[in-house]
XYZ file of C-alpha atoms in Angstrom:
138
model
C -37.637 5.679 25.537
C -36.888 9.163 24.240
C -39.422 10.625 26.692
C -37.163 9.480 29.492
C -34.602 12.208 28.780
C -36.854 15.287 29.129
C -38.400 13.566 32.158
C -34.953 13.221 33.760
C -33.940 16.780 32.850
C -37.087 18.100 34.543
C -36.233 16.083 37.652
C -32.644 17.380 37.490
C -33.994 20.945 37.415
C -35.931 20.313 40.620
C -32.958 18.663 42.307
C -30.640 21.452 41.175
C -32.989 24.036 42.636
C -33.223 22.283 46.002
C -29.431 22.036 46.170
C -29.125 25.724 45.273
C -31.740 26.533 47.909
C -29.900 24.575 50.588
C -26.602 26.229 49.708
C -28.200 29.681 49.711
C -29.910 29.136 53.048
C -26.809 27.714 54.732
C -24.803 30.673 53.402
C -27.358 33.135 54.772
C -27.172 31.461 58.170
C -23.363 31.456 58.164
C -23.264 35.146 57.194
C -25.781 35.826 59.975
C -28.234 37.373 57.532
C -30.947 35.382 59.288
C -31.368 33.460 62.531
C -33.025 30.045 62.729
C -35.642 31.531 65.048
C -36.569 33.981 62.254
C -37.421 31.162 59.838
C -38.563 28.374 62.143
C -42.233 28.889 61.314
C -42.365 30.897 58.079
C -40.089 31.595 55.130
C -40.563 35.373 55.231
C -37.402 35.836 57.298
C -35.060 34.504 54.622
C -33.227 36.968 52.388
C -34.968 37.713 49.083
C -32.615 35.478 47.048
C -33.448 32.461 49.226
C -37.170 33.226 48.944
C -36.935 33.462 45.151
C -35.194 30.102 44.949
C -37.693 28.559 47.391
C -40.590 29.887 45.312
C -39.033 28.521 42.131
C -38.455 25.145 43.768
C -42.072 25.088 44.928
C -43.151 25.912 41.356
C -41.613 22.595 40.300
C -44.424 20.805 42.137
C -47.251 22.559 40.355
C -47.472 22.342 36.534
C -44.555 19.868 36.257
C -46.613 17.300 38.190
C -48.988 17.196 35.205
C -45.963 16.815 32.926
C -44.736 13.814 34.915
C -48.164 12.185 34.799
C -48.521 12.759 31.048
C -45.041 11.419 30.293
C -45.569 8.289 32.385
C -48.961 7.668 30.775
C -47.510 8.194 27.303
C -44.666 5.780 28.011
C -47.022 3.150 29.428
C -49.438 3.217 26.487
C -46.781 3.649 23.801
C -47.655 7.237 22.858
C -44.013 8.245 22.977
C -43.584 9.213 19.353
C -41.943 12.305 17.916
C -44.878 14.654 18.610
C -45.082 13.759 22.299
C -41.298 13.805 22.610
C -41.073 17.220 20.953
C -43.774 18.572 23.238
C -42.014 17.126 26.284
C -38.736 18.800 25.346
C -40.556 22.064 24.667
C -42.165 21.904 28.119
C -38.803 21.335 29.796
C -37.370 24.307 27.908
C -40.219 26.509 29.191
C -39.499 25.371 32.756
C -35.793 26.112 32.372
C -36.596 29.551 30.942
C -39.135 30.138 33.723
C -36.478 29.287 36.320
C -33.852 31.509 34.714
C -36.261 34.444 34.563
C -37.423 33.886 38.141
C -33.901 33.732 39.531
C -32.369 36.491 37.378
C -34.377 39.675 37.661
C -37.814 38.068 38.057
C -39.486 39.912 35.190
C -43.048 38.831 35.969
C -44.393 39.404 32.430
C -41.678 37.282 30.849
C -42.024 34.673 33.559
C -45.773 34.519 32.924
C -45.154 34.015 29.197
C -42.849 31.095 29.969
C -45.431 29.681 32.382
C -48.337 30.118 29.955
C -46.305 28.547 27.148
C -45.676 25.533 29.352
C -49.368 25.225 30.155
C -50.230 25.356 26.445
C -47.698 22.608 25.818
C -49.273 20.507 28.578
C -52.631 20.978 26.863
C -51.015 19.835 23.606
C -49.563 16.785 25.351
C -52.980 15.963 26.810
C -54.647 16.249 23.405
C -51.907 14.151 21.800
C -52.367 11.452 24.417
C -56.158 11.559 24.027
C -55.922 11.272 20.227
C -53.504 8.365 20.588
C -55.867 6.652 23.030
C -58.826 7.001 20.681
C -56.938 5.708 17.640
C -55.086 2.798 19.270
C -56.218 -0.131 21.336
C -54.729 0.371 24.775
């Protein structure tokens, strides 16, 4: 059950980003920084802040999808011990850091380090799940 909390925090990050994106886009429209016709087909017309948030929101449907799958599999087969839980929390932390970097200065090197750390954690989660599967009857 402890895997449920990092799972929910990761979902909350995605939902928070989409709410921030909506607020940012509505504000840009109200301030007349952009016209609907400018963004009807492509996102290039939005102000840079809105594009950064949109990119970060889109990022939540890349590597985190693997996280969701791994967490659900771990919960289903009972591989939700302290190692998997620790890895899950570590992954969520990397996603939060990635988001903060992306939305506050967008230092690409630091952002890449956060991203790569998250990928390494996903690899660790995969290995942990595989080891569990080979040592337990599922």
